[in-house]
CSV table of C-alpha atoms and ligand atoms in Angstrom, one decimal:
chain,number,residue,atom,x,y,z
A,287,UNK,CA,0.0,0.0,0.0
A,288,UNK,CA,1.6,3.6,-1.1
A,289,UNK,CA,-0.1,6.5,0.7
A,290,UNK,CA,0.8,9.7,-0.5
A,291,UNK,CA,-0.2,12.8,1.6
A,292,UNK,CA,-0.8,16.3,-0.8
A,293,UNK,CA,-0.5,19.6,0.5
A,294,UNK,CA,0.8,21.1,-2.4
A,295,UNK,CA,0.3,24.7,-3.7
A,296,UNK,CA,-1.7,25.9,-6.3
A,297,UNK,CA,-0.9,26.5,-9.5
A,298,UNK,CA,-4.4,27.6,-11.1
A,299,UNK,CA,-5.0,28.7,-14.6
A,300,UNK,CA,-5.4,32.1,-15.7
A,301,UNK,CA,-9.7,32.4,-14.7
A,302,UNK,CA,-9.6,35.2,-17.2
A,303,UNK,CA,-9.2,33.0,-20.2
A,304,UNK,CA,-11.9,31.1,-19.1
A,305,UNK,CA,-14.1,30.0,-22.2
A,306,UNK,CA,-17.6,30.9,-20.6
A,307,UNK,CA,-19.8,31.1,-23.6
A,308,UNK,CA,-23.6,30.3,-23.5
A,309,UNK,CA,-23.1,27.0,-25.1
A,310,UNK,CA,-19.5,26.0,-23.5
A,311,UNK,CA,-19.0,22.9,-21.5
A,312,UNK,CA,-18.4,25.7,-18.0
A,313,UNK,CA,-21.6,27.2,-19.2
A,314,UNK,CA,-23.5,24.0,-18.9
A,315,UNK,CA,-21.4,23.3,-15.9
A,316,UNK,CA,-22.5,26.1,-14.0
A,317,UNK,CA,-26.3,25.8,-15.2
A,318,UNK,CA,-26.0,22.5,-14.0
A,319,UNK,CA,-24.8,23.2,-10.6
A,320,UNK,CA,-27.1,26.0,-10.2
A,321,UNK,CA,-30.1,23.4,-10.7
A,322,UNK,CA,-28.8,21.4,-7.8
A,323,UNK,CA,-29.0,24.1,-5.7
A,324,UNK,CA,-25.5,25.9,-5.9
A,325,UNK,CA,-23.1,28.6,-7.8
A,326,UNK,CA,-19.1,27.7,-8.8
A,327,UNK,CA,-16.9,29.8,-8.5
A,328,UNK,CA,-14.4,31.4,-11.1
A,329,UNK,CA,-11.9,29.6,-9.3
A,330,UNK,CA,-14.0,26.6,-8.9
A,331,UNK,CA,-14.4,26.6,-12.4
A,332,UNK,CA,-10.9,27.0,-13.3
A,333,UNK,CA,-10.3,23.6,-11.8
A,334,UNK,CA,-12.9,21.9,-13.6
A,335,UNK,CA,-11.2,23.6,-16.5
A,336,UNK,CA,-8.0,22.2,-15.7
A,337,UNK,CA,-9.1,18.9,-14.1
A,338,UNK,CA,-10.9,18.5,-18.2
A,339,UNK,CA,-7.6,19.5,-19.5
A,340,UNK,CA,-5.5,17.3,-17.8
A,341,UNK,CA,-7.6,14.0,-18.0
A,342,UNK,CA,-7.4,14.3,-22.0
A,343,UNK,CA,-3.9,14.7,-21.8
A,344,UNK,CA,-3.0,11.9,-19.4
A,345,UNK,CA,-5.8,9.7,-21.5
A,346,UNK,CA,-3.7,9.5,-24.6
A,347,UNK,CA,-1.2,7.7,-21.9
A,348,UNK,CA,-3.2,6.2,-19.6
A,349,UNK,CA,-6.5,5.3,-21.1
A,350,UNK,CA,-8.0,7.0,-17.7
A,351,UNK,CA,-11.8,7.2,-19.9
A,352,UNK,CA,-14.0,6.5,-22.5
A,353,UNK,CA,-15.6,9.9,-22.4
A,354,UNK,CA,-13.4,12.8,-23.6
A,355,UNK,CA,-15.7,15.4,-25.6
A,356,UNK,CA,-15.4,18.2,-23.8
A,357,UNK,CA,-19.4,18.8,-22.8
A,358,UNK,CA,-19.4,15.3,-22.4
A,359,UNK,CA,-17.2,15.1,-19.4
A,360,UNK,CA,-18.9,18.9,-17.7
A,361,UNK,CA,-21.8,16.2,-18.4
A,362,UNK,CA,-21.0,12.7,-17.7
A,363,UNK,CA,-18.2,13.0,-15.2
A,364,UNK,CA,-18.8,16.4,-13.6
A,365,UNK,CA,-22.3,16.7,-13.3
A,366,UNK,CA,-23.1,12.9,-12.6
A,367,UNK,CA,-20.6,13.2,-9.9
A,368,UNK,CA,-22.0,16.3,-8.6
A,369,UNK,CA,-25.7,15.4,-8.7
A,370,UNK,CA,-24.8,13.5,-5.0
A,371,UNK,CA,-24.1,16.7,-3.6
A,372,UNK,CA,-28.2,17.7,-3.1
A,373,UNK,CA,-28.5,14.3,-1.8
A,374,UNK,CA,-25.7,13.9,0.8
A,375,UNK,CA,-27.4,17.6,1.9
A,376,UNK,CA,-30.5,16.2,2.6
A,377,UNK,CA,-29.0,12.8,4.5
A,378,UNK,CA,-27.1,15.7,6.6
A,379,UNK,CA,-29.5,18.1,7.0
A,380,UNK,CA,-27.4,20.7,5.8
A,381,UNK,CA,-27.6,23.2,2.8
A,382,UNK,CA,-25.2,23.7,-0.1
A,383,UNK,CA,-22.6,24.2,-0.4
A,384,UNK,CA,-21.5,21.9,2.5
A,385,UNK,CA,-19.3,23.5,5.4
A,386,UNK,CA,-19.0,21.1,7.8
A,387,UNK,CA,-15.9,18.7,7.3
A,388,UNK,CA,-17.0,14.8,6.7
A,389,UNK,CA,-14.0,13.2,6.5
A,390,UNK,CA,-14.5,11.3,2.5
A,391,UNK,CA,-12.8,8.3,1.0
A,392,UNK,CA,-13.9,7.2,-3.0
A,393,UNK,CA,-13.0,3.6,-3.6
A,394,UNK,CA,-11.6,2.8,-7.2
A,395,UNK,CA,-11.5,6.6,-7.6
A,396,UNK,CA,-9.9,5.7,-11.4
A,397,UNK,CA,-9.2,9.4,-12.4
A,398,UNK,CA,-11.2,10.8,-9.4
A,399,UNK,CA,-14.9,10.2,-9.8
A,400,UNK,CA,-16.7,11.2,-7.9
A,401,UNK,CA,-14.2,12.0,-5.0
A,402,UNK,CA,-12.8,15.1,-6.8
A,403,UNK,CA,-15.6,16.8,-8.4
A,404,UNK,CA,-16.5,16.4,-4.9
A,405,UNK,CA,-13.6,18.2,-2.9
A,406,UNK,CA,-13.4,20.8,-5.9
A,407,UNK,CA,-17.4,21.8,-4.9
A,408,UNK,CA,-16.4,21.5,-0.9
A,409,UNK,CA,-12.7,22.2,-0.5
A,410,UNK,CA,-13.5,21.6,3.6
A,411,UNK,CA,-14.0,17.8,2.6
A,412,UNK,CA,-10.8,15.9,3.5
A,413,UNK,CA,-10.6,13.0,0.8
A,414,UNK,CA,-8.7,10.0,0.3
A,415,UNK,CA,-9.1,8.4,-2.8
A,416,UNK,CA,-8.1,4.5,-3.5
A,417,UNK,CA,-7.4,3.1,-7.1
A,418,UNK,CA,-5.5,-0.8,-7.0
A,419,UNK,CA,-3.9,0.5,-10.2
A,420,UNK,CA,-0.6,2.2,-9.8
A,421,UNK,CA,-1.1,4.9,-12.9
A,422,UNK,CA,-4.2,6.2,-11.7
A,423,UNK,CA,-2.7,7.4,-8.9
A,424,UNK,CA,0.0,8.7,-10.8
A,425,UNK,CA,-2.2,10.9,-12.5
A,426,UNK,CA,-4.0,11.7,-9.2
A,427,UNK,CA,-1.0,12.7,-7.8
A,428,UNK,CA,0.2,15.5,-10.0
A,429,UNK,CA,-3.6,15.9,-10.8
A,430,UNK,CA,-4.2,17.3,-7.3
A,431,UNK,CA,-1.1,18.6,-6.9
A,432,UNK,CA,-2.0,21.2,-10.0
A,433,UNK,CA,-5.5,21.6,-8.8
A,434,UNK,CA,-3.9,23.2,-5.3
A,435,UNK,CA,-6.4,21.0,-3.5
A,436,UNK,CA,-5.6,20.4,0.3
A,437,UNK,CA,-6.4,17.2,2.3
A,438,UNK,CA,-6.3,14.7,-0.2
A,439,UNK,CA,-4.9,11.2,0.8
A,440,UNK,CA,-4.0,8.9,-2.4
A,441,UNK,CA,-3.4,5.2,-1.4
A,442,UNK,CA,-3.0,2.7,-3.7
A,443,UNK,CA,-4.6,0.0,-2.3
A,444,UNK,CA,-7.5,-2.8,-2.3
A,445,UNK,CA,-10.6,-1.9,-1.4
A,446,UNK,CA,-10.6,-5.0,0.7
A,447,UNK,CA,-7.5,-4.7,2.2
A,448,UNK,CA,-8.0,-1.4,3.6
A,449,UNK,CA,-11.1,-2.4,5.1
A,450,UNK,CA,-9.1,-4.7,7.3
A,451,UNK,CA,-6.5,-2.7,8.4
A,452,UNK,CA,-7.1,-0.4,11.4
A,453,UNK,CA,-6.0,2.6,9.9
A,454,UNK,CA,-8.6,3.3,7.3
A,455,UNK,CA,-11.3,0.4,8.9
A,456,UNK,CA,-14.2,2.1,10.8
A,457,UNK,CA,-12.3,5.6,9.7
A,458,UNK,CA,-14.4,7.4,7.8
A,459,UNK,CA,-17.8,9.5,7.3
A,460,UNK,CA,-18.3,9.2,4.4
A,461,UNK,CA,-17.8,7.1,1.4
A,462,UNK,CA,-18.7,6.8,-2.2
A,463,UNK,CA,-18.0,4.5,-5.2
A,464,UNK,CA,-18.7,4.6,-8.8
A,465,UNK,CA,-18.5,2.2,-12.0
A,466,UNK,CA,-16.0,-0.2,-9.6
A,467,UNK,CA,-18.1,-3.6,-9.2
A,468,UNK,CA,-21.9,-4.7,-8.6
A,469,UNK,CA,-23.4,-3.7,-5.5
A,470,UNK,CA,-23.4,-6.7,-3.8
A,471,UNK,CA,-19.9,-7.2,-4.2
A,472,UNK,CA,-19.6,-3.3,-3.3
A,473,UNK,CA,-20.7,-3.1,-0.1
A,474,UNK,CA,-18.2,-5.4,1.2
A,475,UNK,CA,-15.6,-2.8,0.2
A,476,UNK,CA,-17.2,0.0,1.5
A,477,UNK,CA,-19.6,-0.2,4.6
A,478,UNK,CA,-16.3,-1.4,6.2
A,479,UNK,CA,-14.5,1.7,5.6
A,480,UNK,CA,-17.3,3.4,7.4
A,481,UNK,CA,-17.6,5.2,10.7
A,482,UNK,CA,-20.7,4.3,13.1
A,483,UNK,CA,-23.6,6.7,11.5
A,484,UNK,CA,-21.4,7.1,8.5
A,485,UNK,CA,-23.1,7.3,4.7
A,486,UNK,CA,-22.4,5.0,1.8
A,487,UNK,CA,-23.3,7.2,-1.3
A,488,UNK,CA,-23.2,5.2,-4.5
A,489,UNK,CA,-23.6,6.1,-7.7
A,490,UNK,CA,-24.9,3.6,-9.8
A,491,UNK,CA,-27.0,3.3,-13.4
A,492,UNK,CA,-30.4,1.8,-14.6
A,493,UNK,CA,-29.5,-2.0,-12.4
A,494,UNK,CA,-29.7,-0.1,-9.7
A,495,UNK,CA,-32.8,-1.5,-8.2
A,496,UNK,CA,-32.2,-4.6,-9.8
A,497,UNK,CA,-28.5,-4.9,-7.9
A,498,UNK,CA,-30.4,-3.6,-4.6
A,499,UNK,CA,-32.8,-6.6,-4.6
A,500,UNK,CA,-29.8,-8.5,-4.6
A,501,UNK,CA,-27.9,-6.7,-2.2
A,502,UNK,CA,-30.3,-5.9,0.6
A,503,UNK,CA,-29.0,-9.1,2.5
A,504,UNK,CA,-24.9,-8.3,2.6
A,505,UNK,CA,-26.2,-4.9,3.6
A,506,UNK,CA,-27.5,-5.8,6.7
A,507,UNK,CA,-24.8,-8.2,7.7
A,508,UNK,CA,-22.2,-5.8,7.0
A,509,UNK,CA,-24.4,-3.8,10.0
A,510,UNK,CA,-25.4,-1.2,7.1
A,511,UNK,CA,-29.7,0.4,6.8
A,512,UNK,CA,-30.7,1.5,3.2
A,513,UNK,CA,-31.1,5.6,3.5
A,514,UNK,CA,-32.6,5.3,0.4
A,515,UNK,CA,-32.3,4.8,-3.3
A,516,UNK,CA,-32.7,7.9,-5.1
A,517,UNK,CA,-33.4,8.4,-9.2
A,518,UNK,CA,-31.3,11.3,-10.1
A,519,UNK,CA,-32.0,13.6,-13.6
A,520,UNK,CA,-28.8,14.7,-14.0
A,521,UNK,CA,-28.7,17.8,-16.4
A,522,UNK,CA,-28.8,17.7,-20.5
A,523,UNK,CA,-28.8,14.3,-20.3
A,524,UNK,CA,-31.6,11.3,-20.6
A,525,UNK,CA,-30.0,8.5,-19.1
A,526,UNK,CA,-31.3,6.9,-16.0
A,527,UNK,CA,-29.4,7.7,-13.3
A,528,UNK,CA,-29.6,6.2,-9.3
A,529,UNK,CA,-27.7,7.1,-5.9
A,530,UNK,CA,-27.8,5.0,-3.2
A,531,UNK,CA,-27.6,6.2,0.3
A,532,UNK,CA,-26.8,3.1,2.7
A,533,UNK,CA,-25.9,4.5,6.7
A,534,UNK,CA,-23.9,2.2,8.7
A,535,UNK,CA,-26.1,1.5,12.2
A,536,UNK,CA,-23.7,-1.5,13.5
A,537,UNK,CA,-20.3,-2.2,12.9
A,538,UNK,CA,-19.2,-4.6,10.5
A,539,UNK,CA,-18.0,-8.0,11.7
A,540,UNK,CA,-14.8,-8.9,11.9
A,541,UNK,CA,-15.6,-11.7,9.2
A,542,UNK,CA,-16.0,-9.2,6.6
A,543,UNK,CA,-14.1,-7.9,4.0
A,544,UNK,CA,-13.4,-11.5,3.3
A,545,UNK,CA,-9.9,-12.5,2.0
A,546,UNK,CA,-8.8,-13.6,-1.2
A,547,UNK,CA,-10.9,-12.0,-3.4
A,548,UNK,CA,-14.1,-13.8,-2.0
A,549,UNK,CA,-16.5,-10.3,-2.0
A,550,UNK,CA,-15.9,-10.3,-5.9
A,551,UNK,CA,-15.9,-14.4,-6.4
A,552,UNK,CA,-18.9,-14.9,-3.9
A,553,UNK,CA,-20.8,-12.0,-3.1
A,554,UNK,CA,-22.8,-12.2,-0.3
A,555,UNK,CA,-26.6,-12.6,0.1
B,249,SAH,N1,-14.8,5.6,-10.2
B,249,SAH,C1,-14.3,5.9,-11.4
B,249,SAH,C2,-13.5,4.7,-12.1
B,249,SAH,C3,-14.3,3.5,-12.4
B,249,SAH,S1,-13.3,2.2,-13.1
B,249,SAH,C4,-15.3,6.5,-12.4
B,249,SAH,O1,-16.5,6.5,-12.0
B,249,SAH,O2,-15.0,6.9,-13.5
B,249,SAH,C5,-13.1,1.2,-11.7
B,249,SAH,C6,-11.8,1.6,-10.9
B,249,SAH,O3,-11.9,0.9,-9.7
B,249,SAH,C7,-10.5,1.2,-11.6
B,249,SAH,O4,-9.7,2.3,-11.6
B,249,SAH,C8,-10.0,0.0,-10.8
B,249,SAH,O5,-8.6,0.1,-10.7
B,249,SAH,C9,-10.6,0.3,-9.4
B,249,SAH,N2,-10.9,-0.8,-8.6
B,249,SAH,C10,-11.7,-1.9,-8.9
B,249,SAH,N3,-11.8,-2.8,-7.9
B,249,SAH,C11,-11.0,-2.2,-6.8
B,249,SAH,C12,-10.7,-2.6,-5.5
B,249,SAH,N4,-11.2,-3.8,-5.0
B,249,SAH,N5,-9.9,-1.8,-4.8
B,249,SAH,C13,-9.5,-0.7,-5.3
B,249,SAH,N6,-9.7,-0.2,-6.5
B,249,SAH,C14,-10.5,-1.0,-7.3
């Protein structure tokens, strides 16, 4: 396991050159935000800028995603990633954008979805985000570093490792997961992870409530309670889209994560 800590400097873009156009990605961006409930920044927006610019960059190297047009990513990464931020209000009883600090991990973050959209929305949120693979956090590293972002952890790690070693097990508030493996092999990695009272939030497509049928049993052994599952419209775009909110109310038995691989080979339930 690598952990690296960041408290680099920023380095942001020039906001003036920002390309803010009616029909620019940053123009939908903002539109976006603004119909969950909250306003970017200019210097908010410079990091989504630069964040866009970076991850097609790295991508020729790294194949870090599928999804490179530039309004598809303010789309399809940003905004998907964002749309969680309404929700996790509501579970909090809090309004946007967030102040209080709930301590964040994103399993198989890949090139930071949804953790970073996340901490560039709520700079207070200390993050930590896990990838298994070596290059993603490569990117993440300089990635963050470039972004000036504070408080973000990157360890490259197993999910299911971490959840069994005392310094990240039962550590954290909060913790989300997208595109990384069915939900009932999901859970397993992440309810661990979590704090008494923490939040699961997990992003997930049109299975959702077909995965949740089938997960509702490793739930509840991993001492987890279904917040709820929640459609999400996410803006200009038609796809069905689901969060999950799962709190932890017990904490997970020692039995779990199992080793060797066994929440993927045998999911529970
Ligand atoms: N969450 C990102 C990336 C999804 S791809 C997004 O939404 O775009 C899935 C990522 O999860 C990959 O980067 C892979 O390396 C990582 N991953 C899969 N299983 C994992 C595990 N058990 N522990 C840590 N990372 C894992």
């Amino acid at each position: 396991m690598i952990e690296l800590g960041m408290e680099t400097l920023p380095s942001h873009s020039d906001s003036s050159s920002l390309d803010v156009n009616p029909l620019s990605g940053l123009a939908l961006l903002q539109k976006g935000c603004q119909q969950f409930g909250f306003d970017l920044t200019p210097a908010q927006l410079a990091q989504f800028q630069l964040f866009y610019e970076e991850l097609v960059a790295w991508n020729q190297r790294l194949n870090l995603t599928a999804i490179t047009d530039y309004q598809e990513v303010q789309t399809k990464h940003f905004l998907d990633c964002l749309a969680g931020l309404p929700i996790l209000a509501d579970a909090l009883c809090e309004s946007l954008p967030l102040t209080r600090p709930v301590h964040c991990v994103d399993v198989g973050t890949g090139a930071g979805f949804p953790g970073l959209p996340l901490k560039i929305a709520m700079p207070r949120l200390p993050l930590t985000l896990v990838d298994g693979t070596g290059k993603k956090i490569t990117f993440l590293s300089q990635l963050v570093a470039k972004l000036g972002l504070k408080e973000v952890t990157l360890v490259q790690g197993r999910a299911e490792e971490l959840g069994r070693d005392n310094a990240y097990r039962a550590q954290f508030d909060l913790v989300t997961a997208r595109a990384v493996a069915p939900l009932n092999t999901l859970v397993e990695y992440l309810l661990p992870l979590l704090r008494r009272e923490g939040l699961a939030m997990i992003y997930k497509g049109a299975s959702a409530p077909q995965e949740f049928m089938e997960a509702r049993k490793a739930i509840e052994l991993l001492g987890g309670e279904t917040v709820r599952l929640a459609p999400v419209q996410i803006p200009f775009l038609e796809e069905k889209r689901f969060i999950l909110l799962i709190k932890k109310v017990k904490l997970t038995p020692n039995l779990y994560p199992r080793a060797q691989g066994l929440a993927r080979k045998k999911p529970l339930g």
